[in-house]
Amino acid sequence: MYNTLTTNVKDGIMEIAINRPDKMNALNQELMKELALAIDDVYKNTEVHSALITGTGPKAFVAGADISEFLALSAEQGTELAKLGHMVFQRIEESPKPIAAAVNGFALGGGCELAMACHFRVMSDNAKFGQPEVNLGIIPGYGGTQRLVQLIGKGKALELMMTGDMIGAEEARRLGWSNHVTTLDDLLPKTRSILQKIHEKAPLAIAKVIKCVNAYFKFDANGFETEIAEFASCFATQDLQEGAAAFIEKRKPVFKGE
Ligand code: COA
C-alpha cells in the first residue's frame, strides 16, 4: 500500500514502520506524504485504538530529513517542506488516540522531531537522539526548536542544537526525552504493553488528557480553561457513568468510547 512505510494492525495497535533502511530511514517528501495518510488512518479506522511509530532495521529510527533533497530547494520550497513537516507532526501530536515512538536506533534531525511529536518515547539501549542540523548549515524545521525545549528545557536544548551532539538512551531517559529504555528485543513488546494498558481506560478521557496537555504548550489556548471544559464534558459521557458505577460495584469497567 505504501512505498516508504509498512503498517499493520494487531490488538488495536497500528504499527507504522518507516521503511527506507538503506537510507537510515531518512524522511523524503514521498515518505512525509505517506506518513500523513497513515496518520489519517489512525484517526479514522475504528479498529485502531493507538499507534506506534518505529524504524525498519536495527540501526536507525530515522536519521533525519533526506539531505539529498536539500541541494535543489529554494527558500520558497523550504517553506513548503517545513509546512508539510509541521502539518504531519501536529496531526501526530493532536491525535485523540495515543501515538508512541519506539526508538530503535538513531533519531536525528527530523527523526528526533518525529519522535518528539509522539505522545511518549520508548528507546532501545543502542539508540541515540540529536539535532545535528547545524553541521549542515541548517536548523531543525519540523518543530524541533520548540518541542526539544518543551521536553528537556531551554539550556540543554540550546546546547544540543548548537553542538549537534548525540545523546545515548540512558541520558535521554534522565533528561526526560525518553520514558523507558529497553533492549532492542524488548522495545516493541514494552511499547505495546503501555499502549495495551491505555486501551483499558476510557477512550474519550484519554483524548481529553491529550488535548489538555497539548493546550499547556499553545499560546492561543488557556490550558486551565481547556481542562475545565474537557473535565465538564466527561459528565455527558456513558464512559463516566460506566467507570464510576463499576468502581462502586467493585467490577471492571467496560468502556465504549461513548
Ligand atoms: N538523508 C539522506 N541520506 C541519509 C541520511 C539522511 N539524513 N542519513 C543517512 N543517509 C544515507 C547515507 O547517505 C548512506 O547512503 P549510501 O549508502 O547511499 O551512501 C546510508 O544512509 C547509510 O548511512 P551511513 O552514513 O553510511 O551510515 P553510518 O552508520 O556510517 O552513519 C549516521 C549513520 C546516522 C550517523 C549518519 O548517516 C548521519 O550522520 N546521517 C545524517 C544525520 C543528519 O545530519 N540528520 C539531520 C538531517 S537535517
GROMACS .gro file of N, CA, C and O and ligand atoms in nm, residues 22-24 26 59 63-68 70 106 108-110 132-133 136 138 166, ligand 1:
model
  132
   22ASP      N    1   1.801   0.133   0.383
   22ASP     CA    2   1.929   0.160   0.314
   22ASP      C    3   1.967   0.308   0.321
   22ASP      O    4   2.081   0.344   0.296
   23LYS      N    5   1.872   0.394   0.357
   23LYS     CA    6   1.899   0.538   0.374
   23LYS      C    7   1.875   0.578   0.519
   23LYS      O    8   1.837   0.692   0.547
   24MET      N    9   1.896   0.487   0.610
   24MET     CA   10   1.877   0.513   0.754
   24MET      C   11   1.738   0.570   0.782
   24MET      O   12   1.719   0.652   0.871
   26ALA      N   13   1.570   0.787   0.629
   26ALA     CA   14   1.559   0.934   0.614
   26ALA      C   15   1.423   0.970   0.554
   26ALA      O   16   1.367   0.900   0.470
   59LYS      N   17   1.941  -0.029   1.299
   59LYS     CA   18   2.034   0.083   1.319
   59LYS      C   19   1.967   0.217   1.340
   59LYS      O   20   2.013   0.298   1.418
   63ALA      N   21   1.713   0.885   1.054
   63ALA     CA   22   1.836   0.967   1.065
   63ALA      C   23   1.817   1.106   1.007
   63ALA      O   24   1.914   1.169   0.966
   64GLY      N   25   1.693   1.154   1.003
   64GLY     CA   26   1.672   1.294   0.964
   64GLY      C   27   1.592   1.308   0.837
   64GLY      O   28   1.552   1.210   0.775
   65ALA      N   29   1.571   1.435   0.801
   65ALA     CA   30   1.514   1.462   0.669
   65ALA      C   31   1.615   1.415   0.565
   65ALA      O   32   1.734   1.404   0.594
   66ASP      N   33   1.567   1.385   0.444
   66ASP     CA   34   1.657   1.333   0.340
   66ASP      C   35   1.744   1.447   0.287
   66ASP      O   36   1.697   1.535   0.214
   67ILE      N   37   1.872   1.443   0.325
   67ILE     CA   38   1.964   1.553   0.292
   67ILE      C   39   1.982   1.567   0.141
   67ILE      O   40   2.003   1.677   0.090
   68SER      N   41   1.965   1.457   0.068
   68SER     CA   42   1.986   1.463  -0.078
   68SER      C   43   1.879   1.550  -0.146
   68SER      O   44   1.900   1.593  -0.259
   70PHE      N   45   1.790   1.843  -0.023
   70PHE     CA   46   1.808   1.982   0.020
   70PHE      C   47   1.871   2.072  -0.087
   70PHE      O   48   1.837   2.189  -0.098
  106PHE      N   49   1.925   0.543   1.564
  106PHE     CA   50   1.943   0.687   1.551
  106PHE      C   51   1.809   0.760   1.531
  106PHE      O   52   1.731   0.723   1.443
  108LEU      N   53   1.769   1.128   1.461
  108LEU     CA   54   1.844   1.251   1.439
  108LEU      C   55   1.763   1.348   1.355
  108LEU      O   56   1.686   1.307   1.267
  109GLY      N   57   1.781   1.478   1.379
  109GLY     CA   58   1.714   1.578   1.297
  109GLY      C   59   1.563   1.554   1.293
  109GLY      O   60   1.497   1.547   1.397
  110GLY      N   61   1.511   1.536   1.172
  110GLY     CA   62   1.367   1.510   1.156
  110GLY      C   63   1.322   1.384   1.228
  110GLY      O   64   1.204   1.372   1.264
  132PRO      N   65   2.138   1.743   1.474
  132PRO     CA   66   2.269   1.782   1.420
  132PRO      C   67   2.263   1.875   1.298
  132PRO      O   68   2.362   1.888   1.226
  133GLU      N   69   2.149   1.944   1.278
  133GLU     CA   70   2.131   2.024   1.156
  133GLU      C   71   2.240   2.128   1.136
  133GLU      O   72   2.277   2.159   1.022
  136LEU      N   73   2.514   2.096   0.896
  136LEU     CA   74   2.483   2.108   0.753
  136LEU      C   75   2.451   2.252   0.714
  136LEU      O   76   2.414   2.279   0.600
  138ILE      N   77   2.198   2.425   0.853
  138ILE     CA   78   2.052   2.440   0.858
  138ILE      C   79   2.010   2.429   1.005
  138ILE      O   80   2.092   2.403   1.093
  166MET      N   81   2.509   1.403   1.998
  166MET     CA   82   2.410   1.295   2.011
  166MET      C   83   2.406   1.248   2.156
  166MET      O   84   2.509   1.243   2.223
  259COA     N1   85   1.949   1.184   0.440
  259COA     C1   86   1.980   1.112   0.331
  259COA     N2   87   2.056   1.001   0.336
  259COA     C2   88   2.099   0.960   0.457
  259COA     C3   89   2.069   1.031   0.576
  259COA     C4   90   1.989   1.148   0.564
  259COA     N3   91   1.953   1.221   0.670
  259COA     N4   92   2.128   0.968   0.680
  259COA     C5   93   2.190   0.860   0.628
  259COA     N5   94   2.174   0.856   0.494
  259COA     C6   95   2.226   0.758   0.398
  259COA     C7   96   2.376   0.774   0.375
  259COA     O1   97   2.399   0.874   0.279
  259COA     C8   98   2.410   0.635   0.326
  259COA     O2   99   2.369   0.623   0.191
  259COA     P1  100   2.466   0.548   0.082
  259COA     O3  101   2.481   0.408   0.135
  259COA     O4  102   2.386   0.555  -0.044
  259COA     O5  103   2.593   0.625   0.082
  259COA     C9  104   2.322   0.545   0.410
  259COA     O6  105   2.215   0.627   0.454
  259COA    C10  106   2.392   0.486   0.531
  259COA     O7  107   2.445   0.594   0.608
  259COA     P2  108   2.596   0.599   0.660
  259COA     O8  109   2.631   0.743   0.688
  259COA     O9  110   2.686   0.527   0.565
  259COA    O10  111   2.584   0.515   0.795
  259COA     P3  112   2.674   0.527   0.926
  259COA    O11  113   2.635   0.410   1.012
  259COA    O12  114   2.817   0.546   0.892
  259COA    O13  115   2.623   0.664   0.998
  259COA    C11  116   2.460   0.824   1.074
  259COA    C12  117   2.493   0.676   1.045
  259COA    C13  118   2.312   0.832   1.108
  259COA    C14  119   2.544   0.873   1.193
  259COA    C15  120   2.492   0.909   0.950
  259COA    O14  121   2.428   0.850   0.838
  259COA    C16  122   2.447   1.052   0.959
  259COA    O15  123   2.512   1.134   1.025
  259COA     N6  124   2.336   1.089   0.891
  259COA    C17  125   2.287   1.223   0.881
  259COA    C18  126   2.223   1.270   1.010
  259COA    C19  127   2.177   1.415   0.999
  259COA    O16  128   2.256   1.506   0.981
  259COA     N7  129   2.044   1.435   1.009
  259COA    C20  130   1.984   1.564   1.003
  259COA    C21  131   1.942   1.593   0.865
  259COA     S1  132   1.872   1.756   0.852
   0.00000   0.00000   0.00000
